[in-house]
Tab-separated table of C-alpha atoms in Angstrom:
chain	number	residue	atom	x	y	z
A	1	MET	CA	-12.195	30.428	-2.219
A	2	THR	CA	-8.721	28.934	-2.792
A	3	ASN	CA	-5.749	29.970	-4.820
A	4	ASP	CA	-5.421	26.559	-6.432
A	5	GLN	CA	-7.523	25.508	-9.381
A	6	ARG	CA	-7.601	21.970	-10.703
A	7	ALA	CA	-7.448	21.396	-14.389
A	8	PRO	CA	-10.727	19.747	-15.518
A	9	ALA	CA	-10.561	15.959	-15.243
A	10	ASP	CA	-13.329	15.353	-17.755
A	11	ARG	CA	-11.105	15.126	-20.737
A	12	PRO	CA	-12.469	13.437	-23.861
A	13	ARG	CA	-9.526	10.988	-23.827
A	14	SER	CA	-9.042	8.478	-21.042
A	15	TRP	CA	-5.383	7.516	-21.750
A	16	PRO	CA	-3.949	9.850	-19.043
A	17	TYR	CA	-6.227	8.110	-16.417
A	18	ALA	CA	-5.072	4.592	-17.539
A	19	ALA	CA	-1.373	5.734	-17.814
A	20	ALA	CA	-1.435	7.246	-14.334
A	21	ALA	CA	-2.844	3.921	-12.964
A	22	TYR	CA	-0.091	1.947	-14.744
A	23	VAL	CA	2.552	4.288	-13.365
A	24	PHE	CA	1.163	3.868	-9.882
A	25	ALA	CA	1.170	0.076	-10.198
A	26	VAL	CA	4.766	-0.020	-11.461
A	27	ALA	CA	6.028	2.074	-8.541
A	28	MET	CA	4.258	-0.286	-6.074
A	29	VAL	CA	5.729	-3.358	-7.762
A	30	GLY	CA	9.241	-2.311	-6.684
A	31	THR	CA	8.291	-1.983	-3.086
A	32	THR	CA	7.365	-5.631	-2.683
A	33	LEU	CA	9.832	-7.347	-5.013
A	34	PRO	CA	12.193	-8.526	-2.196
A	35	THR	CA	9.326	-10.378	-0.346
A	36	PRO	CA	9.954	-13.927	-1.596
A	37	LEU	CA	13.775	-13.244	-1.898
A	38	TYR	CA	14.437	-12.646	1.796
A	39	GLY	CA	15.254	-16.322	2.395
A	40	LEU	CA	17.875	-16.188	-0.343
A	41	TYR	CA	19.360	-13.011	1.160
A	42	GLN	CA	19.452	-14.748	4.572
A	43	GLU	CA	21.395	-17.676	2.984
A	44	GLU	CA	23.728	-15.330	1.146
A	45	ILE	CA	24.449	-12.847	3.917
A	46	GLY	CA	23.406	-14.708	7.051
A	47	PHE	CA	20.863	-12.881	9.254
A	48	SER	CA	17.893	-13.716	11.503
A	49	SER	CA	14.175	-13.362	10.958
A	50	LEU	CA	14.317	-10.359	13.236
A	51	MET	CA	16.626	-8.719	10.766
A	52	VAL	CA	14.114	-9.428	7.973
A	53	THR	CA	11.506	-7.476	9.879
A	54	VAL	CA	13.977	-4.668	10.623
A	55	ILE	CA	14.808	-4.452	6.853
A	56	PHE	CA	11.112	-4.275	6.166
A	57	ALA	CA	10.607	-1.654	8.909
A	58	VAL	CA	13.297	0.538	7.397
A	59	TYR	CA	11.239	0.610	4.215
A	60	ALA	CA	8.121	1.627	6.120
A	61	ALA	CA	10.104	4.269	7.973
A	62	GLY	CA	11.137	5.717	4.623
A	63	VAL	CA	7.465	5.797	3.549
A	64	ILE	CA	6.397	7.569	6.715
A	65	ALA	CA	9.321	10.018	6.685
A	66	VAL	CA	8.432	11.233	3.265
A	67	LEU	CA	4.677	11.432	4.007
A	68	MET	CA	5.460	13.434	7.173
A	69	MET	CA	7.817	15.858	5.548
A	70	ALA	CA	6.437	16.124	2.028
A	71	GLY	CA	2.891	14.896	2.275
A	72	GLY	CA	1.337	17.961	0.694
A	73	VAL	CA	4.169	18.857	-1.699
A	74	SER	CA	2.222	17.838	-4.710
A	75	ASP	CA	-0.449	20.411	-3.904
A	76	VAL	CA	2.232	23.025	-4.490
A	77	LEU	CA	4.603	21.651	-7.053
A	78	GLY	CA	2.035	19.567	-8.977
A	79	ARG	CA	1.449	15.833	-9.318
A	80	ARG	CA	3.843	15.108	-12.252
A	81	PRO	CA	7.182	16.369	-10.583
A	82	VAL	CA	6.475	14.269	-7.514
A	83	LEU	CA	5.654	11.150	-9.488
A	84	LEU	CA	8.957	11.625	-11.419
A	85	ALA	CA	10.883	12.013	-8.099
A	86	GLY	CA	9.238	8.755	-6.906
A	87	LEU	CA	10.177	6.913	-9.995
A	88	GLY	CA	13.771	8.142	-9.675
A	89	CYS	CA	13.896	6.726	-6.139
A	90	ALA	CA	12.520	3.406	-7.355
A	91	ALA	CA	15.194	3.180	-10.073
A	92	VAL	CA	18.014	3.859	-7.620
A	93	SER	CA	16.520	1.365	-5.157
A	94	ALA	CA	16.598	-1.283	-7.952
A	95	LEU	CA	20.295	-0.430	-8.616
A	96	CYS	CA	21.074	-0.849	-4.966
A	97	PHE	CA	19.634	-4.404	-5.063
A	98	LEU	CA	21.375	-5.157	-8.366
A	99	PHE	CA	24.841	-4.363	-6.790
A	100	GLU	CA	23.984	-5.638	-3.347
A	101	GLY	CA	26.934	-7.187	-1.493
A	102	GLY	CA	25.688	-7.131	2.083
A	103	LEU	CA	23.259	-5.511	4.495
A	104	PRO	CA	24.295	-1.801	3.839
A	105	LEU	CA	22.966	-1.864	0.214
A	106	LEU	CA	19.860	-3.867	1.304
A	107	PHE	CA	19.030	-1.168	3.785
A	108	ALA	CA	19.726	1.603	1.274
A	109	GLY	CA	17.616	-0.059	-1.327
A	110	ARG	CA	14.658	-0.461	1.117
A	111	VAL	CA	14.931	3.074	2.333
A	112	LEU	CA	14.816	4.323	-1.137
A	113	SER	CA	11.956	2.111	-1.976
A	114	GLY	CA	10.177	3.598	0.997
A	115	PHE	CA	10.843	7.054	-0.290
A	116	SER	CA	9.295	6.018	-3.645
A	117	ALA	CA	6.211	4.623	-2.015
A	118	GLY	CA	5.936	7.700	0.238
A	119	LEU	CA	5.989	10.022	-2.714
A	120	PHE	CA	3.508	7.836	-4.708
A	121	THR	CA	0.868	6.799	-2.267
A	122	GLY	CA	-0.843	10.021	-1.697
A	123	THR	CA	0.099	11.808	-4.934
A	124	ALA	CA	-0.631	9.061	-7.386
A	125	THR	CA	-3.977	8.289	-5.653
A	126	VAL	CA	-5.111	11.806	-6.104
A	127	ALA	CA	-3.623	12.023	-9.690
A	128	VAL	CA	-5.569	8.933	-10.844
A	129	MET	CA	-8.757	10.378	-9.469
A	130	GLU	CA	-8.188	13.821	-10.911
A	131	LEU	CA	-7.315	12.497	-14.386
A	132	ALA	CA	-10.453	10.311	-14.637
A	133	PRO	CA	-12.763	11.346	-17.430
A	134	ARG	CA	-16.321	12.302	-16.413
A	135	HIS	CA	-17.887	8.931	-17.374
A	136	ARG	CA	-15.373	7.105	-15.144
A	137	ARG	CA	-15.259	9.547	-12.194
A	138	GLY	CA	-17.435	7.260	-10.037
A	139	ARG	CA	-14.849	4.458	-10.398
A	140	ALA	CA	-11.762	6.550	-10.092
A	141	SER	CA	-11.155	5.848	-6.343
A	142	PHE	CA	-11.377	2.108	-7.139
A	143	ALA	CA	-8.929	2.461	-10.035
A	144	ALA	CA	-6.421	4.259	-7.772
A	145	THR	CA	-6.643	1.760	-4.896
A	146	ALA	CA	-6.652	-1.230	-7.322
A	147	ALA	CA	-3.483	0.069	-9.019
A	148	ASN	CA	-1.913	0.325	-5.521
A	149	MET	CA	-2.932	-3.180	-4.333
A	150	LEU	CA	-2.334	-5.011	-7.669
A	151	GLY	CA	1.147	-3.336	-7.916
A	152	LEU	CA	1.978	-4.494	-4.388
A	153	GLY	CA	0.758	-7.973	-5.206
A	154	CYS	CA	2.542	-8.310	-8.545
A	155	GLY	CA	5.963	-7.535	-6.928
A	156	PRO	CA	6.166	-10.875	-5.016
A	157	LEU	CA	4.588	-12.815	-7.937
A	158	LEU	CA	7.102	-11.445	-10.444
A	159	ALA	CA	10.124	-11.943	-8.191
A	160	GLY	CA	9.007	-15.395	-7.156
A	161	LEU	CA	8.512	-16.616	-10.675
A	162	LEU	CA	11.824	-15.186	-11.922
A	163	ALA	CA	13.754	-16.365	-8.896
A	164	GLU	CA	12.368	-19.934	-9.143
A	165	TYR	CA	12.416	-20.499	-12.820
A	166	ALA	CA	14.908	-18.046	-14.398
A	167	PRO	CA	18.612	-17.332	-13.927
A	168	TRP	CA	20.078	-14.640	-11.622
A	169	PRO	CA	17.367	-14.935	-9.011
A	170	LEU	CA	18.683	-11.927	-7.008
A	171	ARG	CA	19.355	-9.798	-10.102
A	172	LEU	CA	16.842	-10.395	-12.869
A	173	PRO	CA	13.700	-9.178	-10.974
A	174	TYR	CA	15.288	-5.758	-10.493
A	175	LEU	CA	16.435	-5.617	-14.139
A	176	VAL	CA	12.882	-6.276	-15.240
A	177	HIS	CA	11.560	-3.636	-12.886
A	178	LEU	CA	14.029	-1.091	-14.205
A	179	GLY	CA	12.525	-1.690	-17.704
A	180	LEU	CA	9.013	-1.126	-16.268
A	181	VAL	CA	10.240	2.048	-14.546
A	182	ALA	CA	11.628	3.396	-17.810
A	183	VAL	CA	8.269	2.951	-19.567
A	184	ALA	CA	6.487	4.556	-16.532
A	185	THR	CA	8.795	7.550	-16.703
A	186	CYS	CA	8.135	8.164	-20.323
A	187	LEU	CA	4.355	8.067	-19.691
A	188	THR	CA	4.719	10.380	-16.717
A	189	LEU	CA	6.532	12.945	-18.776
A	190	VAL	CA	3.530	13.296	-21.067
A	191	LEU	CA	0.780	13.167	-18.386
A	192	PRO	CA	-1.307	16.313	-18.126
A	193	GLU	CA	-0.672	18.339	-14.969
A	194	THR	CA	-3.866	18.634	-12.755
A	195	VAL	CA	-2.626	21.338	-10.399
A	196	ARG	CA	-2.916	24.928	-11.454
A	197	HIS	CA	-2.370	28.055	-9.424
A	198	ALA	CA	-4.469	31.143	-10.218
A	199	GLY	CA	-1.864	33.414	-8.615
A	200	PRO	CA	1.758	33.168	-7.461
A	201	ARG	CA	2.663	29.531	-6.483
A	202	PRO	CA	2.667	29.094	-2.672
A	203	ALA	CA	6.085	28.828	-1.093
A	204	LEU	CA	7.384	25.363	-0.871
A	205	ARG	CA	8.229	24.374	2.683
A	206	PRO	CA	8.140	21.137	4.667
A	207	ARG	CA	4.652	20.612	6.023
A	208	ARG	CA	3.544	17.611	7.888
A	209	PRO	CA	0.331	16.024	6.772
A	210	SER	CA	-2.569	17.169	8.732
A	211	VAL	CA	-6.249	16.564	8.804
A	212	PRO	CA	-8.602	19.506	8.273
A	213	ALA	CA	-11.159	19.965	11.012
A	214	GLU	CA	-14.100	19.254	8.687
A	215	THR	CA	-12.497	15.864	7.754
A	216	ARG	CA	-11.605	14.505	11.135
A	217	SER	CA	-14.828	12.837	11.991
A	218	VAL	CA	-14.498	10.690	8.906
A	219	PHE	CA	-10.663	10.442	9.040
A	220	VAL	CA	-10.277	8.868	12.504
A	221	PRO	CA	-12.363	5.742	12.013
A	222	ALA	CA	-11.146	5.246	8.461
A	223	ALA	CA	-7.497	5.575	9.436
A	224	LEU	CA	-7.837	3.089	12.470
A	225	ALA	CA	-9.416	0.531	10.204
A	226	ALA	CA	-6.629	1.032	7.605
A	227	PHE	CA	-4.130	0.429	10.414
A	228	ALA	CA	-5.542	-2.938	11.169
A	229	GLY	CA	-5.773	-3.958	7.447
A	230	PHE	CA	-2.235	-2.894	6.654
A	231	ALA	CA	-0.946	-4.766	9.731
A	232	MET	CA	-2.054	-8.037	8.041
A	233	PHE	CA	-0.298	-6.899	4.818
A	234	GLY	CA	2.893	-6.261	6.838
A	235	LEU	CA	2.935	-9.884	7.926
A	236	PHE	CA	2.519	-11.192	4.438
A	237	THR	CA	5.107	-8.942	2.827
A	238	SER	CA	7.838	-9.498	5.364
A	239	VAL	CA	7.848	-12.848	7.128
A	240	ALA	CA	5.014	-14.878	5.466
A	241	PRO	CA	7.462	-16.717	3.109
A	242	SER	CA	9.585	-17.702	6.142
A	243	PHE	CA	6.424	-18.954	7.785
A	244	MET	CA	5.597	-20.978	4.771
A	245	ALA	CA	9.095	-22.428	4.546
A	246	GLN	CA	9.659	-23.219	8.237
A	247	THR	CA	6.119	-24.124	9.325
A	248	LEU	CA	4.415	-25.376	6.272
A	249	GLY	CA	7.390	-26.812	4.280
A	250	VAL	CA	6.711	-24.596	1.280
A	251	HIS	CA	10.118	-23.823	-0.401
A	252	ASN	CA	8.998	-22.980	-3.871
A	253	LEU	CA	9.451	-19.230	-4.313
A	254	ALA	CA	6.901	-18.932	-7.060
A	255	VAL	CA	4.269	-20.478	-4.707
A	256	SER	CA	5.248	-18.093	-1.923
A	257	GLY	CA	5.019	-15.160	-4.252
A	258	LEU	CA	1.647	-16.336	-5.576
A	259	ILE	CA	0.167	-16.641	-2.098
A	260	VAL	CA	1.262	-13.108	-1.281
A	261	PHE	CA	-0.171	-11.965	-4.597
A	262	LEU	CA	-3.570	-13.614	-3.779
A	263	THR	CA	-3.762	-11.565	-0.604
A	264	PHE	CA	-3.455	-8.300	-2.648
A	265	ALA	CA	-5.624	-9.546	-5.436
A	266	ALA	CA	-8.355	-10.432	-2.929
A	267	SER	CA	-7.990	-6.820	-1.586
A	268	THR	CA	-8.867	-5.635	-5.091
A	269	VAL	CA	-11.844	-7.940	-5.244
A	270	GLY	CA	-12.969	-6.550	-1.923
A	271	GLN	CA	-12.670	-3.062	-3.186
A	272	ALA	CA	-14.672	-3.943	-6.309
A	273	SER	CA	-17.434	-5.484	-4.271
A	274	LEU	CA	-18.042	-2.347	-2.268
A	275	GLY	CA	-20.488	-1.063	-4.843
A	276	GLY	CA	-22.992	1.352	-3.439
A	277	VAL	CA	-22.465	0.247	0.238
A	278	PRO	CA	-22.027	3.456	2.379
A	279	ALA	CA	-18.580	3.836	3.936
A	280	GLU	CA	-20.018	3.821	7.472
A	281	ARG	CA	-21.296	0.292	6.878
A	282	ALA	CA	-18.387	-0.952	4.707
A	283	LEU	CA	-15.765	-0.063	7.309
A	284	PRO	CA	-17.092	-2.358	10.026
A	285	LEU	CA	-17.967	-5.092	7.603
A	286	GLY	CA	-14.481	-5.037	6.331
A	287	CYS	CA	-13.082	-5.283	9.871
A	288	PHE	CA	-15.183	-8.346	10.640
A	289	VAL	CA	-14.256	-10.108	7.401
A	290	LEU	CA	-10.607	-9.278	8.249
A	291	VAL	CA	-11.032	-10.935	11.603
A	292	ALA	CA	-12.368	-14.132	9.962
A	293	GLY	CA	-9.314	-14.179	7.657
A	294	LEU	CA	-6.839	-13.674	10.544
A	295	ALA	CA	-8.544	-16.541	12.377
A	296	ALA	CA	-7.993	-18.796	9.425
A	297	ILE	CA	-4.328	-17.631	9.108
A	298	GLY	CA	-3.792	-18.525	12.811
A	299	GLY	CA	-5.509	-21.836	12.313
A	300	SER	CA	-3.272	-22.633	9.443
A	301	LEU	CA	-0.260	-22.307	11.745
A	302	LEU	CA	-1.817	-24.542	14.335
A	303	ALA	CA	-2.883	-27.176	11.777
A	304	THR	CA	0.165	-26.686	9.520
A	305	SER	CA	-2.341	-26.431	6.579
A	306	LEU	CA	-1.365	-24.630	3.397
A	307	ALA	CA	-4.995	-24.696	2.123
A	308	LEU	CA	-6.161	-22.910	5.328
A	309	LEU	CA	-3.441	-20.332	4.945
A	310	VAL	CA	-4.529	-19.624	1.383
A	311	ALA	CA	-8.114	-19.370	2.488
A	312	GLY	CA	-7.180	-16.960	5.272
A	313	ALA	CA	-5.102	-14.860	2.945
A	314	VAL	CA	-7.988	-14.417	0.543
A	315	VAL	CA	-10.621	-13.737	3.168
A	316	ALA	CA	-8.345	-11.272	5.055
A	317	GLY	CA	-7.537	-9.560	1.771
A	318	VAL	CA	-11.191	-9.119	0.879
A	319	GLY	CA	-11.753	-7.545	4.306
A	320	GLN	CA	-8.775	-5.248	3.922
A	321	GLY	CA	-10.022	-4.180	0.460
A	322	LEU	CA	-13.451	-3.332	1.744
A	323	LEU	CA	-12.316	-1.101	4.543
A	324	PHE	CA	-9.398	0.368	2.646
A	325	ARG	CA	-11.452	1.652	-0.334
A	326	ALA	CA	-14.366	2.744	1.889
A	327	GLY	CA	-12.006	4.700	4.141
A	328	LEU	CA	-9.944	6.308	1.317
A	329	SER	CA	-13.005	7.320	-0.575
A	330	ALA	CA	-14.667	8.900	2.448
A	331	VAL	CA	-11.472	10.818	3.424
A	332	SER	CA	-10.898	12.022	-0.103
A	333	ALA	CA	-14.461	13.115	-0.621
A	334	ARG	CA	-14.543	15.167	2.615
A	335	ALA	CA	-11.037	16.765	2.206
A	336	PRO	CA	-10.869	20.316	0.679
A	337	ALA	CA	-9.541	20.270	-2.905
A	338	ASP	CA	-6.425	22.274	-2.121
A	339	ARG	CA	-5.463	19.910	0.682
A	340	ARG	CA	-6.567	16.609	-0.759
A	341	GLY	CA	-2.961	15.337	-1.319
A	342	GLU	CA	-2.006	16.338	2.246
A	343	THR	CA	-4.999	14.661	3.777
A	344	THR	CA	-4.569	11.454	1.761
A	345	SER	CA	-0.889	11.375	2.790
A	346	ALA	CA	-1.974	11.565	6.475
A	347	PHE	CA	-4.245	8.561	5.833
A	348	PHE	CA	-1.365	6.582	4.551
A	349	VAL	CA	0.948	7.625	7.432
A	350	VAL	CA	-1.462	5.764	9.758
A	351	ALA	CA	-1.788	2.863	7.405
A	352	TYR	CA	2.046	2.466	7.139
A	353	LEU	CA	2.393	2.591	10.861
A	354	GLY	CA	0.229	-0.483	10.815
A	355	ILE	CA	2.354	-2.225	8.224
A	356	SER	CA	5.599	-1.619	10.156
A	357	LEU	CA	5.237	-1.611	13.942
A	358	PRO	CA	3.417	-4.956	14.407
A	359	VAL	CA	5.786	-6.716	12.080
A	360	VAL	CA	8.872	-5.681	14.037
A	361	GLY	CA	7.106	-7.091	17.089
A	362	VAL	CA	6.661	-10.361	15.300
A	363	GLY	CA	10.336	-10.434	14.436
A	364	ALA	CA	11.351	-9.803	18.061
A	365	LEU	CA	8.908	-12.437	19.347
A	366	SER	CA	10.215	-15.015	16.910
A	367	LEU	CA	13.591	-14.984	18.626
A	368	ALA	CA	11.990	-16.175	21.832
A	369	LEU	CA	8.971	-18.142	20.637
A	370	GLY	CA	9.847	-19.097	17.068
A	371	LEU	CA	8.106	-17.955	13.951
A	372	ARG	CA	5.054	-20.199	14.377
A	373	ASP	CA	4.233	-19.070	17.847
A	374	ALA	CA	5.015	-15.447	17.057
A	375	GLY	CA	2.612	-15.675	14.147
A	376	LEU	CA	-0.117	-16.983	16.435
A	377	VAL	CA	0.394	-14.112	18.871
A	378	PHE	CA	0.232	-11.641	15.897
A	379	SER	CA	-2.966	-13.195	14.613
A	380	ALA	CA	-4.596	-13.009	17.954
A	381	CYS	CA	-3.582	-9.410	18.589
A	382	ALA	CA	-4.673	-8.303	15.089
A	383	MET	CA	-7.969	-10.053	15.551
A	384	VAL	CA	-8.652	-8.219	18.811
A	385	LEU	CA	-7.664	-4.902	17.218
A	386	ALA	CA	-9.771	-5.286	14.002
A	387	GLY	CA	-12.748	-6.704	15.950
A	388	SER	CA	-12.689	-3.801	18.465
A	389	ILE	CA	-12.511	-1.261	15.747
A	390	GLY	CA	-15.335	-3.008	13.915
A	391	VAL	CA	-17.588	-2.988	16.977
A	392	TRP	CA	-16.846	0.665	17.632
A	393	LEU	CA	-17.535	1.645	14.008
A	394	LEU	CA	-20.768	-0.469	13.945
A	395	ARG	CA	-22.017	1.306	17.120
A	396	ALA	CA	-21.212	4.652	15.474
A	397	VAL	CA	-23.418	3.926	12.451
A	398	PRO	CA	-26.405	6.184	12.593
A	399	ARG	CA	-29.638	4.187	12.785
A	400	ARG	CA	-32.423	4.960	10.419
A	401	PRO	CA	-35.414	6.553	12.190
A	402	ARG	CA	-38.470	4.347	12.276
A	403	THR	CA	-41.375	5.474	10.299
A	404	GLY	CA	-44.788	5.529	11.848
A	405	ALA	CA	-47.533	3.145	10.828
């Protein structure tokens, strides 16, 4: 018996559910807006590809710091206050980029963007699922992860289109995002709160995300698979536009943003195709599909083929979507209700370690080997990691007993 009681999610109206998904997507858009713009910042300020990955890693560090220190805060304060705080960080981050005049504000904007993502990833995922009406409850986890992935994908697409075909390429994307954040804030203010406390509210204190004992058997394989999938995303949201420009001769920012968007859109397709496949089977399947996509990405660098890069991005995205939704659904379903936000945040801590650490390695390798060869090394290492996890997960799948004749 717990002290927390969740407000019923089976409301007759579904607008809070849709509104929460929109708010989630808007927050994620801001985290990837700079992706196709890094080349412009390099020309304006003057820094290396390693610095691009460091700027990206600062964002991931902000995410992890918030998840580690405040992963379960929404279980105490409620979902809505945490979402509002995340939107506030997103707005201030956009202002940093608007008034950017060098590396200090770039770093500040990325750290604040990381704070926003850290506040949103666990909290908004749970909020979308809790606000789902009864007839949509079975699809709620997909709605949450789709809002996350499509938001991440729309950031580079929006920034690439505006930077290529509209004025003020380093300002207009953030002005547009500020408008989206304003709408999201208004919606969040009227969202129903899903956290209720039967007695006095527990004391608010920093509490690192942890995994309840009854969830660990599901959490470990799901989190390792997420690490591998997010490592691929880290490559595409940090240095992929530089790869395309320097190795493949793609200098159109809209095209760069579109290819990154396709990766995240394919992830959403992968999540939707999960259907009734059990998580213990979807996780290794996703790992093997991810390996195939990474092989195509590596091949595109060897053959300098844009078509092969697009194919690899789509296939790898589908694999990531399969393993991501399966893992998140399994972890959320096994976690106790009063620790769901905390457990989900722990899942995202592992995922964001995957999106940051390997990418910094790529940046460092690029100084010695060049971006092309660094990308090949990354692809090979990621293939080994994802393939090994897939084999381990496949061997762990319980076999159905044979029935006698």
